[in-house]
Short mmCIF file of C-alpha atoms in Angstrom, two decimals:
data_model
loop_
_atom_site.label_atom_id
_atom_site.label_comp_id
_atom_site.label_asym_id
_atom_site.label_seq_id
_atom_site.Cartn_x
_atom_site.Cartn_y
_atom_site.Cartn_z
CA UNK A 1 36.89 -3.83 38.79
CA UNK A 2 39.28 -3.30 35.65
CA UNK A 3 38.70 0.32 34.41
CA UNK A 4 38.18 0.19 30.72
CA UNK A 5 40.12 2.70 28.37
CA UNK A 6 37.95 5.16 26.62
CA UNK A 7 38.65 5.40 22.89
CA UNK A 8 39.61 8.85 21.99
CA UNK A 9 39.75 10.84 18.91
CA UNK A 10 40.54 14.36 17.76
CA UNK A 11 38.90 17.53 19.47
CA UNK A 12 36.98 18.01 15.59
CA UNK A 13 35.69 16.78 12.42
CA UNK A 14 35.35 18.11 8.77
CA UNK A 15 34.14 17.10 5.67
CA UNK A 16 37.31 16.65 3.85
CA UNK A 17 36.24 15.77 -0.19
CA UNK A 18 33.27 15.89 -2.10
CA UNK A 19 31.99 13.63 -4.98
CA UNK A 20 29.17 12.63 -7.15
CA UNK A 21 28.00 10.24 -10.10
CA UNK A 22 25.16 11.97 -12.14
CA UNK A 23 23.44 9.11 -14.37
CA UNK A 24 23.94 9.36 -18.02
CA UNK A 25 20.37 9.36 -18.82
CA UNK A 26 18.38 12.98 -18.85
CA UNK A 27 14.91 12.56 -18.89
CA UNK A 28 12.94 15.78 -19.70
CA UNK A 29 9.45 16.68 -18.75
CA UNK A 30 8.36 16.06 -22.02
CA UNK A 31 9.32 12.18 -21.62
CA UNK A 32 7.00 12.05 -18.66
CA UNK A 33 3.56 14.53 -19.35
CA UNK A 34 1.62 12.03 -21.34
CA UNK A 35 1.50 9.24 -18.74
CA UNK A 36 0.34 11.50 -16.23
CA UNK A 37 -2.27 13.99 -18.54
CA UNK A 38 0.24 17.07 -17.78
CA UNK A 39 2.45 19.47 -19.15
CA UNK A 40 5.85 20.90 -18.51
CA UNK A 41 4.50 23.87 -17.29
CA UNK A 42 2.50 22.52 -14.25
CA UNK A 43 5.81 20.10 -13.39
CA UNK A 44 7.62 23.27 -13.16
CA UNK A 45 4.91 25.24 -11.30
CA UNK A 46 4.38 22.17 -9.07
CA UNK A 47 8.22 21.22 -8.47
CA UNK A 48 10.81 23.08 -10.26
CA UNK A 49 11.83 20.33 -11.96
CA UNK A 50 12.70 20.99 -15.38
CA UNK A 51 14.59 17.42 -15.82
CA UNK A 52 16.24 14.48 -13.82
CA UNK A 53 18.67 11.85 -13.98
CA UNK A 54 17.26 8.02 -14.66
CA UNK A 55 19.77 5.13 -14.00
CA UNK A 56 20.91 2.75 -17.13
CA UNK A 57 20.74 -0.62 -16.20
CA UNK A 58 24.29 -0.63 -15.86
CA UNK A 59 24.37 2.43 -13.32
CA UNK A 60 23.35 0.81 -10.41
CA UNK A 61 23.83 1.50 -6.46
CA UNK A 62 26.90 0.23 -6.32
CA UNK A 63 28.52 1.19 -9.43
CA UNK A 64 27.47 5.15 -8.75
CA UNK A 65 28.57 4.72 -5.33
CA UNK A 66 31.91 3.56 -6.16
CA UNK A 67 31.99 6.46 -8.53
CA UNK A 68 31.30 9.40 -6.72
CA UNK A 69 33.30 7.56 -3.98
CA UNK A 70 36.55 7.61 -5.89
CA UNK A 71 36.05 11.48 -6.45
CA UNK A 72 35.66 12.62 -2.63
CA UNK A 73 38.86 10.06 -1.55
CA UNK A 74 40.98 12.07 -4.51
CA UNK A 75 39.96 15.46 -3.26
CA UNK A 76 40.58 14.33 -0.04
CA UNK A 77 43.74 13.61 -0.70
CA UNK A 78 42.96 10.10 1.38
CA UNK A 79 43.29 7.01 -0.23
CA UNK A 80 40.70 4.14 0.63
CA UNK A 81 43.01 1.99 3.00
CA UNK A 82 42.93 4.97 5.15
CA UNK A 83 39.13 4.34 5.18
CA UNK A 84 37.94 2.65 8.45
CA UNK A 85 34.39 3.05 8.02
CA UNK A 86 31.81 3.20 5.49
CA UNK A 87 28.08 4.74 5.75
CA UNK A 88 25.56 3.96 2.94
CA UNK A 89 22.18 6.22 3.29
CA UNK A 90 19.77 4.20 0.49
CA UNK A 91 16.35 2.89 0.48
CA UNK A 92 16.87 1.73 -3.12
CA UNK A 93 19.30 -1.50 -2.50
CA UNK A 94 17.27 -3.90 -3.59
CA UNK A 95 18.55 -7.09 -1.08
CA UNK A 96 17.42 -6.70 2.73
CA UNK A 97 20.99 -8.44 3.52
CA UNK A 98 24.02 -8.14 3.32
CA UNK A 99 24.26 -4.37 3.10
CA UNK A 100 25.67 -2.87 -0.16
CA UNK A 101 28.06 -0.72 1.62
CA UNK A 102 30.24 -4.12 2.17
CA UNK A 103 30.47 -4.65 -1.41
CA UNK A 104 30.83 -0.93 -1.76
CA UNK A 105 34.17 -1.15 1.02
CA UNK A 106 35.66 -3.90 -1.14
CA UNK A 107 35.64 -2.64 -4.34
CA UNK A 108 37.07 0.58 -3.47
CA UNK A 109 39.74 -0.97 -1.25
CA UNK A 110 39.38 -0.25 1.91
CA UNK A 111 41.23 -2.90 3.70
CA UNK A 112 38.24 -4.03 5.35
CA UNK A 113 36.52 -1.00 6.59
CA UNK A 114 33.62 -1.43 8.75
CA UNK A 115 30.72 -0.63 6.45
CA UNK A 116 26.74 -0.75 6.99
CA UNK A 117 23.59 0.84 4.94
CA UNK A 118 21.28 3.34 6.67
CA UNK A 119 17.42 3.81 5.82
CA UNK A 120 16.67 7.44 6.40
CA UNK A 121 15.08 7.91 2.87
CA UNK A 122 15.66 11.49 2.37
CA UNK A 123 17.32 12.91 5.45
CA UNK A 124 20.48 9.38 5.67
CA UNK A 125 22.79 11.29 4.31
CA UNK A 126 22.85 13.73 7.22
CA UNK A 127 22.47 11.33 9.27
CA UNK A 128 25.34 9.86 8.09
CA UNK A 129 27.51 12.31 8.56
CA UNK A 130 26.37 13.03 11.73
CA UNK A 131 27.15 9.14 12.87
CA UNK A 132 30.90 9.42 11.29
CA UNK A 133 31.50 12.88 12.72
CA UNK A 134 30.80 11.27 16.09
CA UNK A 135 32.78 8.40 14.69
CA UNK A 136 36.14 10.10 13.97
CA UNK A 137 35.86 12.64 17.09
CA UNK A 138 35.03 9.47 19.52
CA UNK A 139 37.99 7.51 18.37
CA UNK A 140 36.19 4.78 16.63
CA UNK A 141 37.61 5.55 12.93
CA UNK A 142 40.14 7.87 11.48
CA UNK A 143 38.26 8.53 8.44
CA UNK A 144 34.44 7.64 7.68
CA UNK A 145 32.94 7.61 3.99
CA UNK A 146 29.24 8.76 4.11
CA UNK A 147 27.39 7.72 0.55
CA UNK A 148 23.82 8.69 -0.12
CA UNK A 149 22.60 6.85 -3.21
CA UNK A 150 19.46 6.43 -5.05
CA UNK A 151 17.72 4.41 -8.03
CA UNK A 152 14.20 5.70 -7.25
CA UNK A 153 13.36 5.77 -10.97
CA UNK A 154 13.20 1.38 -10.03
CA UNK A 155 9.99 2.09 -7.49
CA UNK A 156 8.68 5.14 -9.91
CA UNK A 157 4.54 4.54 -10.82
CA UNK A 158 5.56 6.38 -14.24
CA UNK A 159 1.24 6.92 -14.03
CA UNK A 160 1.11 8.33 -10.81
CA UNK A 161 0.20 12.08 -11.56
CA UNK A 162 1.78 12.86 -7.56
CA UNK A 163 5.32 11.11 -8.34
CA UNK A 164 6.23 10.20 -11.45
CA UNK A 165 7.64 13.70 -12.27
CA UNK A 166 9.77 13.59 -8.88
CA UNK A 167 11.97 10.98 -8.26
CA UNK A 168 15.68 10.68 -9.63
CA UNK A 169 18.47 8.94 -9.63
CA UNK A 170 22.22 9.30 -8.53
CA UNK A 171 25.08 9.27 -6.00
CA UNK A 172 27.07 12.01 -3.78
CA UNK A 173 30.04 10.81 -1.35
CA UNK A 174 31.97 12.55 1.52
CA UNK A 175 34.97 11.89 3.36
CA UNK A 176 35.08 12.67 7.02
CA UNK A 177 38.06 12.75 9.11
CA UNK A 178 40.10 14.60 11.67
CA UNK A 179 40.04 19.13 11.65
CA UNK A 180 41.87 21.39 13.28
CA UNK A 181 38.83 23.35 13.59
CA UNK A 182 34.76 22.79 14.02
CA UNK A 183 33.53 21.29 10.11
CA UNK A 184 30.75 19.77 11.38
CA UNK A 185 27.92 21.02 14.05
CA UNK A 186 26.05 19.31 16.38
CA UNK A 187 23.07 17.17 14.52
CA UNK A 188 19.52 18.17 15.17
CA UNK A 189 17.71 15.51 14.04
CA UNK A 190 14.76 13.44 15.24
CA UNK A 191 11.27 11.88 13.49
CA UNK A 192 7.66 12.36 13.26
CA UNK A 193 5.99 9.00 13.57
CA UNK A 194 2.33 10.33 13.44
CA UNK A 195 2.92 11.10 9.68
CA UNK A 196 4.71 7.34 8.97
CA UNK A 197 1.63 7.15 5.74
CA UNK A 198 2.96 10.47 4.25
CA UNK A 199 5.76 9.53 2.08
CA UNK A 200 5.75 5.43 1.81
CA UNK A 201 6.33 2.33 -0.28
CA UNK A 202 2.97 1.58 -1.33
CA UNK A 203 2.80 -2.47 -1.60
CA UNK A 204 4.42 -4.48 1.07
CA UNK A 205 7.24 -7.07 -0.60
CA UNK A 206 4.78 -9.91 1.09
CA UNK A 207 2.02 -8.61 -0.85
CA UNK A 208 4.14 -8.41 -4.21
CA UNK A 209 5.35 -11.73 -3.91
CA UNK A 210 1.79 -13.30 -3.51
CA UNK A 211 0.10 -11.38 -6.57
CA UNK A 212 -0.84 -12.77 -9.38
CA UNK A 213 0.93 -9.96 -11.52
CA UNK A 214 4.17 -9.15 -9.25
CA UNK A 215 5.75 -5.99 -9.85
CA UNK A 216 7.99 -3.58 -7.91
CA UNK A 217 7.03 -2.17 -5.50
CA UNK A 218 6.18 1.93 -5.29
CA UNK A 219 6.15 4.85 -3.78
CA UNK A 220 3.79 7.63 -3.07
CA UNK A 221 3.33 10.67 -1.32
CA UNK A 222 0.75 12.85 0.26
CA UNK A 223 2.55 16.01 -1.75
CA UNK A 224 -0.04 18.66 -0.07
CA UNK A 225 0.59 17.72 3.78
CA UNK A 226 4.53 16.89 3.00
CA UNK A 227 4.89 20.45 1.87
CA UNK A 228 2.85 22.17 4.92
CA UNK A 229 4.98 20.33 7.18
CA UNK A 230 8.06 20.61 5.62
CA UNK A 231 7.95 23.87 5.04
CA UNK A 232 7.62 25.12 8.45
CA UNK A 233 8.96 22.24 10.49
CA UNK A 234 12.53 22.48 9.17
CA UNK A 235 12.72 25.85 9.20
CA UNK A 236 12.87 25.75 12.79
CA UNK A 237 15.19 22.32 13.04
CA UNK A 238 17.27 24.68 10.70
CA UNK A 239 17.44 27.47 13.00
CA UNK A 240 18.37 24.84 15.94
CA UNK A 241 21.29 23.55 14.04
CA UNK A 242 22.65 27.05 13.51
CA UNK A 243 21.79 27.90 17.40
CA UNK A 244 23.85 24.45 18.40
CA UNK A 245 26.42 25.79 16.00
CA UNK A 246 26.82 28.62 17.08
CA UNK A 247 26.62 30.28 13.82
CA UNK A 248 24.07 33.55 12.99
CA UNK A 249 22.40 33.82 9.66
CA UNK A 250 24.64 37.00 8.88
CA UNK A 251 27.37 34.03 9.35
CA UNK A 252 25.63 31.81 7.00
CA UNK A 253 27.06 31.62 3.49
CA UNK A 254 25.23 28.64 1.77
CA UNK A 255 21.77 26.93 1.93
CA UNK A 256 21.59 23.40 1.25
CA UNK A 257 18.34 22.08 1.77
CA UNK A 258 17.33 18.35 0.30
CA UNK A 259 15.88 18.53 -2.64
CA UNK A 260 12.17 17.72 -2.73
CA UNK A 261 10.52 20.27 -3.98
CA UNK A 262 11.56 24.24 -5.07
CA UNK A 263 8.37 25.58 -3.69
CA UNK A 264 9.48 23.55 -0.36
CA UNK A 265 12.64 25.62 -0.39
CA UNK A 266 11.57 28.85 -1.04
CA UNK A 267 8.76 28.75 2.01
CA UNK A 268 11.85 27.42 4.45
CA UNK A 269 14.20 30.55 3.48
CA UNK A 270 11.20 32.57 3.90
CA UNK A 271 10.65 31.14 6.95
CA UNK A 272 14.25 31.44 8.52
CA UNK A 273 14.55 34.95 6.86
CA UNK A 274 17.42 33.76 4.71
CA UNK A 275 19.46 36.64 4.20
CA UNK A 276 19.69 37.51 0.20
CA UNK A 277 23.85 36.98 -0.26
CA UNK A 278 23.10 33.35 1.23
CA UNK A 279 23.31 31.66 -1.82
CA UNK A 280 20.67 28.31 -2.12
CA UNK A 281 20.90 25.21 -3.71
CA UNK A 282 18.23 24.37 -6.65
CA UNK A 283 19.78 21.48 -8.16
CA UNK A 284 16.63 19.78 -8.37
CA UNK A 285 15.83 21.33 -11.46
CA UNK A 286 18.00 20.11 -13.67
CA UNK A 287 18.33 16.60 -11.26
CA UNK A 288 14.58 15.70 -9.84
CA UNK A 289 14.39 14.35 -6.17
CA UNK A 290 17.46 11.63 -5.63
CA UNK A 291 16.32 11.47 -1.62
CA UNK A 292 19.32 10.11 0.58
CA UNK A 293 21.49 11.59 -2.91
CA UNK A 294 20.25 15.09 -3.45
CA UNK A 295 22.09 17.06 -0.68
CA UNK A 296 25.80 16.01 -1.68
CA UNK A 297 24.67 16.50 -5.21
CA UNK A 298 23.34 20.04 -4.82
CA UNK A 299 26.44 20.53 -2.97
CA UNK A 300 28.71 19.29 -5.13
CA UNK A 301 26.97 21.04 -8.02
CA UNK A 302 27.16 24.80 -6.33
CA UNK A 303 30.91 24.03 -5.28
CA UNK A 304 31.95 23.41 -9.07
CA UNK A 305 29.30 26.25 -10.35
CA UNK A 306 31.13 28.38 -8.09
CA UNK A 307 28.31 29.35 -5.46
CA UNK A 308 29.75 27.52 -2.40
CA UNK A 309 33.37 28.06 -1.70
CA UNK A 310 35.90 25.92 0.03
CA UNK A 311 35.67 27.48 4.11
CA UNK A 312 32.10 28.41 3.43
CA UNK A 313 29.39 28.10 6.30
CA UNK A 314 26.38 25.99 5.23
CA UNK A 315 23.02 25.01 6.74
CA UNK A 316 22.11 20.91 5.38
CA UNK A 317 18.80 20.09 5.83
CA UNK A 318 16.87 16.86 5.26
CA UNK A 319 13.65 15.46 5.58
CA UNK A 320 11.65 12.31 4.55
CA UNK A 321 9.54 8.96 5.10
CA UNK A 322 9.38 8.36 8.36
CA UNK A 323 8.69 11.30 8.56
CA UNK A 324 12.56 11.32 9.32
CA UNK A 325 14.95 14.74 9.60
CA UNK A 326 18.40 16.14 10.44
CA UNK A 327 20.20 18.92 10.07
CA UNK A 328 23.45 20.34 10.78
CA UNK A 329 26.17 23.22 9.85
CA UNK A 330 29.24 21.94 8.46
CA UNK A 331 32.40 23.87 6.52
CA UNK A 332 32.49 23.34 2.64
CA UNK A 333 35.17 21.09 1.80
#
C-alpha cells in the first residue's frame, strides 16, 4: 500500500490583524421604547444596551465583510493573495447557496481561496477561528480569514418586547496564520441540543412562503432560561479553555465574552472570580447584540480604546442557538 504524505504546517498559530465595519446607522433606545411599551431605563436595566448599530440598505453582509476584511489583511501586513482560506460565521445571509464567503474571497482578491459560511449564530466566530487555527497548524492553508457578520436588525420583530431592543448589526474580521509562539488555545466548544427552542427563528421559510401575508422571518428568545444557563455554563467552558491553555486567571489580561447581555457578563466574571485588573469587554452598550459579530467587535473596540494591548492574554467566549458554544485563549493581535 502507497503511504500517503501527511500535510504539515507550523508548530503554532496567532491571530495576526484585527478589523471591523460598524454600520452608519445608531439607533438609540428612544427609537425603539414605543413599539415595545418601555423605556430606556428598563433596556438598560434589562441589557446594558444604551444603543446599537442598524444596517442601511446598502451595508449589507458582504459589503461589511469586505470592509472589516480589508482592515485585519492591512494590519496584518498580509495581502489577500496570501489568503488560502476564508471562514464566514453568519446566520443572516439571506441565500441557503452558494455561501457568501465565495463572493466575499473574490472581491477581496484572494486568488481563489477556499471559502465556506458557518452557522453557529452567536458562538461561529470562535468556531471559526478554532477551524483555521487547526487549518494553518495542519498544513491545509498558510493564512485563514475568519469573518463573523450580522444583519439581525432584517429578522428583528421591532414589537417583540423580548428582542427588539437586542439585536444589531455589523462585521469583525481576523487573519490567522503561522506564530512563533502559542496565539491560539485549544477550543472548548460543544452544544446543548435539549435547549434547540431557546434562542430560534420563529417561522420556518416553508411556512413564510405559503402565508397569505409573507414576511421575514424572526427571531426570539427565551431571555430568562438563556441567562440562567449562560451564566453559569460558560463560566466553567471558560475556565476549561484557560485549563487547556495553560493559562491562570492571575495570567489573564482581557475578558472577551460575546455580547448578549451585560447582566450575562457580569454573573460569568463573578462566576470565574475574574480578577479586578482583568479588564472586560462591554461593547454591547453602545453596539446591541451582533451574534457571530460581537466578539471581534468588542475586541477590536478595547484594542483601539486602549484596554487590550497587542501580547495580551484573553479569554473569548461564545454562546448561542443551538444552544451552540466555544471558547478559547488566544494572544491580542
Amino acid at each position: 500500500m502507497m503511504a500517503i504524505r501527511a500535510a504539515q504546517g507550523p508548530a503554532h498559530a496567532a491571530i495576526l490583524g484585527i478589523g471591523a465595519y460598524r454600520p452608519s446607522r445608531v439607533i438609540p433606545n428612544a427609537d425603539v421604547v414605543d413599539a415595545i411599551d418601555s423605556s430606556d431605563e428598563w433596556i438598560q436595566q434589562r441589557s446594558g444596551i444604551k444603543q446599537r448599530r442598524w444596517a442601511t440598505a446598502e451595508e449589507t453582509v458582504q459589503m461589511m465583510s469586505v470592509a472589516a476584511s480589508r482592515t485585519a489583511l492591512e494590519r496584518a501586513g498580509i495581502d489577500a493573495r496570501q489568503i488560502d482560506c476564508v471562514i464566514v460565521a453568519t446566520v443572516t445571509h439571506m441565500l441557503q447557496t452558494p455561501a457568501i464567503a465565495t463572493a466575499i474571497a473574490f472581491e477581496l482578491g484572494t486568488d481563489q481561496a477556499a471559502a465556506f459560511d458557518i452557522s453557529a449564530a452567536c458562538a461561529g466566530f470562535c468556531h471559526g477561528v478554532a477551524l483555521a487555527s487547526d487549518m494553518v497548524r495542519g498544513g491545509s492553508a498558510g493564512y485563514a480569514l475568519v469573518i463573523g457578520v450580522e444583519r439581525l436588525s432584517e429578522l428583528t420583530d421591532i414589537g417583540d418586547r423580548g428582542t427588539a431592543f437586542i439585536f444589531a448589526d455589523g462585521a469583525g474580521a481576523v487573519v490567522v496564520g503561522p506564530s512563533d509562539q502559542p496565539g491560539i488555545g485549544p477550543v472548548v466548544w460543544g452544544s446543548d441540543g435539549e435547549q434547540f427552542d431557546l434562542i430560534r427563528q420563529r417561522e420556518d421559510w416553508r411556512d413564510v412562503v405559503v402565508s397569505e401575508r409573507p414576511e421575514m422571518p424572526h427571531l426570539v428568545m427565551q431571555g430568562n432560561a438563556v441567562f440562567r444557563w449562560a451564566s453559569y455554563q460558560m463560566a466553567k467552558t471558560g475556565q476549561q479553555a484557560l485549563d487547556r491553555a495553560g493559562v491562570t486567571l492571575d495570567e489573564l489580561d482581557v475578558f472577551v465574552p460575546h455580547q448578549a447581555n451585560m447582566r450575562i457578563t457580569d454573573a460569568m466574571a463573578r462566576a470565574m472570580k475574574l480578577p479586578g485588573r482583568v479588564k472586560i469587554a462591554r461593547d454591547i452598550a453602545e453596539q446591541g447584540n451582533t451574534s457571530a459579530a460581537s466578539i471581534p467587535l468588542a475586541l477590536d473596540r478595547m484594542i483601539e480604546e486602549g484596554d487590550a494591548k497587542s501580547g495580551d492574554t484573553a479569554l473569548l467566549i461564545a454562546f448561542g442557538a443551538g444552544l451552540a458554544y466555544a471558547a478559547q485563549v488566544v494572544t491580542v493581535p
